[in-house]
Structure formats: structure tokens, C-alpha cells
Amino acid sequence: MVPPLKSKFPQFNLLTISITRLCIVLFALFFVIYSDQYTKSIAQKYLSGLSPVSFYSETVIFSYVENSGGFLGMVSEYPWYLQFFLLNICVPLILLYCLYYLLFEKNLPALHITTLSIITGGGISNLLDRIINNGAVIDFIQIRISVFKTGIFNLADIYIIGGSFLLGFLLIKNRSDE
């Protein structure tokens, strides 16, 4: 008798996902996506077509921009086919992998799950924006301190960058604890 073939790929068994993990992931994703999309809708409603609005002696500036060039317009100078590949193929594949990892990776601490869920939620929200806005993401926040000035970004970018720094810190801390 021939033994059954073992697959190299892990089995997708939703019953192996703990309720706690699923709740953490879903809550973080919902919170990040909802808050980002809500702030973008406010920016679109109140800032679109208007001059920038500044606060705190022009430290925080709100202005409406539709960005089709990736984070802070980083890929806007790339040829259209490379932009398409990076933003419409690579990003969704990375986000799908993150979701898979969040749900099925064993021995992932709750803080890592939360942090990676926040990063993934930010990516999903910006991807959703690209789908809704014909390839563009709504950006509306800029910070200026003395001669330092950021590009224009959105709440999802804050979640992605902040979550990435926190995740990096957690990974470095875990290595030093070993």
C-alpha cells in the first residue's frame, strides 16, 4: 500500500486559530481601516480644492492630495509598468502573506500579533484607497518643525511606520532576551 503524500504547504484549518488571536486581528484591522478611511473622507470633504490649513505656527499642515506614487510618492518616478507591478501585485501579495502569517503562525506573542495587525491594516486601507480612487491614495497631513518638513501622508502611513518601529523594537528586544 502506498502511503499518502504529505504536502509541503501548511493546511488551512480555521479551527486551529484561537478565538483570542482572531479577535485581536479583526479588532486591530477594523480599527485601523475604519479610522483611516474616516479621516480620509473628512479630508476629502473639507480640504479638497482648498488651500492648506495649518495649526501650531504652521507645525501641522492639512492639505488634500491624491497620491498615485506609493508612500510619499516614492515610486512616482518609476515607469508605469513597474509602478503597476509594485503597487497592484506586490503589495496585495505581501498583505495576503501578512494575514496568513497573523492567523496561522504558531507561537506568535499577542503584542506581535497586534503590531503586525496594525501594520497590515494600514496597508489594506491604503490598498482599498487605491481601488476606490482609481489608483490614488488620499494624503492630507504634513509636519514641519524648523527646517524639517515631511512629505504629505495619512493615518494609515502613521500606523504602518509606527507599527514597523514597534515591531522592530520588539524583535530586537526578543533577541536580546534570548
Short mmCIF file of C-alpha atoms in Angstrom, two decimals:
data_model
loop_
_atom_site.label_atom_id
_atom_site.label_comp_id
_atom_site.label_asym_id
_atom_site.label_seq_id
_atom_site.Cartn_x
_atom_site.Cartn_y
_atom_site.Cartn_z
CA MET A 1 0.00 0.00 0.00
CA VAL A 2 1.26 3.49 -0.93
CA PRO A 3 1.49 5.99 1.96
CA PRO A 4 -0.45 9.24 1.49
CA LEU A 5 1.52 12.15 0.08
CA LYS A 6 2.44 14.86 2.53
CA SER A 7 2.05 18.37 1.26
CA LYS A 8 4.89 20.86 1.68
CA PHE A 9 2.27 23.54 2.23
CA PRO A 10 0.60 24.01 5.61
CA GLN A 11 -3.05 23.10 5.88
CA PHE A 12 -5.57 25.91 6.21
CA ASN A 13 -7.56 24.84 9.22
CA LEU A 14 -9.59 27.70 10.64
CA LEU A 15 -10.32 25.61 13.73
CA THR A 16 -6.65 25.88 14.75
CA ILE A 17 -6.92 29.67 15.09
CA SER A 18 -7.64 30.68 18.66
CA ILE A 19 -10.62 32.92 19.27
CA THR A 20 -8.37 35.39 21.11
CA ARG A 21 -5.98 35.67 18.16
CA LEU A 22 -8.84 36.08 15.70
CA CYS A 23 -10.40 38.81 17.88
CA ILE A 24 -7.09 40.69 18.17
CA VAL A 25 -6.51 40.56 14.42
CA LEU A 26 -10.07 41.51 13.44
CA PHE A 27 -10.34 44.31 16.01
CA ALA A 28 -6.99 45.85 15.01
CA LEU A 29 -7.78 45.57 11.29
CA PHE A 30 -11.25 47.07 11.74
CA PHE A 31 -10.00 49.92 13.95
CA VAL A 32 -7.11 50.84 11.63
CA ILE A 33 -9.08 50.62 8.39
CA TYR A 34 -12.13 52.43 9.78
CA SER A 35 -10.18 55.27 11.41
CA ASP A 36 -8.00 55.78 8.33
CA GLN A 37 -10.90 55.73 5.87
CA TYR A 38 -12.92 58.03 8.13
CA THR A 39 -10.14 60.63 8.35
CA LYS A 40 -9.62 60.42 4.59
CA SER A 41 -13.33 61.05 4.00
CA ILE A 42 -13.17 64.09 6.28
CA ALA A 43 -10.08 65.35 4.42
CA GLN A 44 -11.82 64.83 1.08
CA LYS A 45 -14.96 66.62 2.26
CA TYR A 46 -13.32 69.61 3.97
CA LEU A 47 -9.90 70.03 2.33
CA SER A 48 -10.38 69.09 -1.33
CA GLY A 49 -9.90 72.11 -3.58
CA LEU A 50 -8.93 74.42 -0.72
CA SER A 51 -5.67 75.99 0.37
CA PRO A 52 -3.69 74.18 3.09
CA VAL A 53 -4.84 74.73 6.68
CA SER A 54 -2.13 75.00 9.34
CA PHE A 55 -2.04 74.80 13.13
CA TYR A 56 0.52 75.44 15.86
CA SER A 57 2.50 78.10 13.97
CA GLU A 58 2.45 76.01 10.77
CA THR A 59 3.84 72.92 12.51
CA VAL A 60 0.89 70.75 11.44
CA ILE A 61 -0.46 71.37 7.95
CA PHE A 62 -3.55 69.77 6.44
CA SER A 63 -3.85 69.74 2.66
CA TYR A 64 -5.66 67.38 0.32
CA VAL A 65 -3.50 65.40 -2.13
CA GLU A 66 -4.31 62.35 -4.24
CA ASN A 67 -1.05 60.40 -4.34
CA SER A 68 -0.67 57.78 -7.07
CA GLY A 69 3.04 57.18 -6.43
CA GLY A 70 3.22 54.98 -3.33
CA PHE A 71 4.38 56.01 0.15
CA LEU A 72 5.31 59.73 -0.01
CA GLY A 73 5.26 59.43 -3.82
CA MET A 74 8.36 57.21 -3.76
CA VAL A 75 7.53 55.22 -6.90
CA SER A 76 6.05 58.13 -8.89
CA GLU A 77 9.24 58.40 -10.98
CA TYR A 78 9.18 54.70 -11.94
CA PRO A 79 7.82 53.59 -15.33
CA TRP A 80 4.07 52.86 -15.26
CA TYR A 81 4.54 49.08 -15.58
CA LEU A 82 6.89 48.97 -12.58
CA GLN A 83 4.50 51.14 -10.55
CA PHE A 84 1.66 48.80 -11.50
CA PHE A 85 3.67 45.71 -10.55
CA LEU A 86 4.81 47.10 -7.19
CA LEU A 87 1.54 48.71 -6.08
CA ASN A 88 -1.04 46.34 -7.59
CA ILE A 89 0.69 42.96 -7.46
CA CYS A 90 3.47 43.02 -4.84
CA VAL A 91 1.57 44.97 -2.17
CA PRO A 92 -1.56 42.74 -2.25
CA LEU A 93 0.60 39.60 -2.17
CA ILE A 94 2.56 40.90 0.82
CA LEU A 95 -0.68 41.80 2.61
CA LEU A 96 -2.13 38.34 1.95
CA TYR A 97 1.03 36.77 3.34
CA CYS A 98 0.81 39.01 6.43
CA LEU A 99 -2.78 37.90 7.01
CA TYR A 100 -1.80 34.25 6.60
CA TYR A 101 1.14 34.72 8.99
CA LEU A 102 -1.05 36.50 11.54
CA LEU A 103 -3.63 33.74 11.54
CA PHE A 104 -1.54 30.60 11.21
CA GLU A 105 1.96 31.23 12.60
CA LYS A 106 2.36 29.32 15.85
CA ASN A 107 3.92 30.83 18.97
CA LEU A 108 3.39 34.44 17.96
CA PRO A 109 3.10 36.68 21.06
CA ALA A 110 -0.05 38.78 21.41
CA LEU A 111 1.88 42.06 21.15
CA HIS A 112 3.48 40.91 17.89
CA ILE A 113 0.05 39.89 16.57
CA THR A 114 -1.39 43.29 17.49
CA THR A 115 1.51 45.23 16.00
CA LEU A 116 1.58 43.26 12.74
CA SER A 117 -2.22 43.59 12.51
CA ILE A 118 -1.90 47.38 12.77
CA ILE A 119 0.76 47.44 10.03
CA THR A 120 -1.33 45.13 7.82
CA GLY A 121 -4.47 47.19 8.45
CA GLY A 122 -2.65 50.32 7.29
CA GLY A 123 -1.55 48.55 4.13
CA ILE A 124 -5.05 47.22 3.46
CA SER A 125 -6.57 50.67 3.99
CA ASN A 126 -4.18 52.30 1.52
CA LEU A 127 -4.82 49.46 -0.96
CA LEU A 128 -8.57 49.98 -0.52
CA ASP A 129 -8.00 53.67 -1.22
CA ARG A 130 -6.20 52.80 -4.47
CA ILE A 131 -9.14 50.63 -5.52
CA ILE A 132 -11.73 53.31 -4.66
CA ASN A 133 -9.78 56.29 -6.06
CA ASN A 134 -8.52 54.96 -9.41
CA GLY A 135 -5.01 54.14 -8.19
CA ALA A 136 -4.56 57.10 -5.84
CA VAL A 137 -4.31 57.31 -2.06
CA ILE A 138 -5.64 60.33 -0.18
CA ASP A 139 -2.90 62.06 1.83
CA PHE A 140 -3.55 65.13 3.95
CA ILE A 141 -1.09 65.53 6.86
CA GLN A 142 2.27 67.27 6.84
CA ILE A 143 4.57 68.08 9.77
CA ARG A 144 7.00 70.99 9.70
CA ILE A 145 9.47 71.65 12.52
CA SER A 146 12.04 74.36 11.81
CA VAL A 147 13.75 73.33 8.55
CA PHE A 148 12.49 69.73 8.78
CA LYS A 149 9.40 69.07 6.65
CA THR A 150 7.78 65.70 5.98
CA GLY A 151 6.04 64.67 2.82
CA ILE A 152 2.25 64.60 2.89
CA PHE A 153 0.90 61.39 4.44
CA ASN A 154 -2.22 59.87 6.01
CA LEU A 155 -3.23 57.98 9.14
CA ALA A 156 -2.54 54.58 7.54
CA ASP A 157 1.05 55.68 6.93
CA ILE A 158 1.35 56.55 10.64
CA TYR A 159 0.04 53.09 11.56
CA ILE A 160 2.47 51.41 9.14
CA ILE A 161 5.55 53.40 10.20
CA GLY A 162 4.73 53.43 13.93
CA GLY A 163 3.85 49.74 13.89
CA SER A 164 7.04 48.91 11.99
CA PHE A 165 9.19 50.73 14.55
CA LEU A 166 7.38 49.00 17.41
CA LEU A 167 7.68 45.58 15.76
CA GLY A 168 11.39 46.18 15.11
CA PHE A 169 11.86 47.14 18.77
CA LEU A 170 10.00 44.01 19.91
CA LEU A 171 12.09 41.75 17.67
CA ILE A 172 15.35 43.33 18.88
CA LYS A 173 14.18 43.04 22.49
CA ASN A 174 13.30 39.36 21.98
CA ARG A 175 16.76 38.67 20.55
CA SER A 176 18.47 40.34 23.49
CA ASP A 177 16.30 38.34 25.93
CA GLU A 178 17.45 35.03 24.44
#
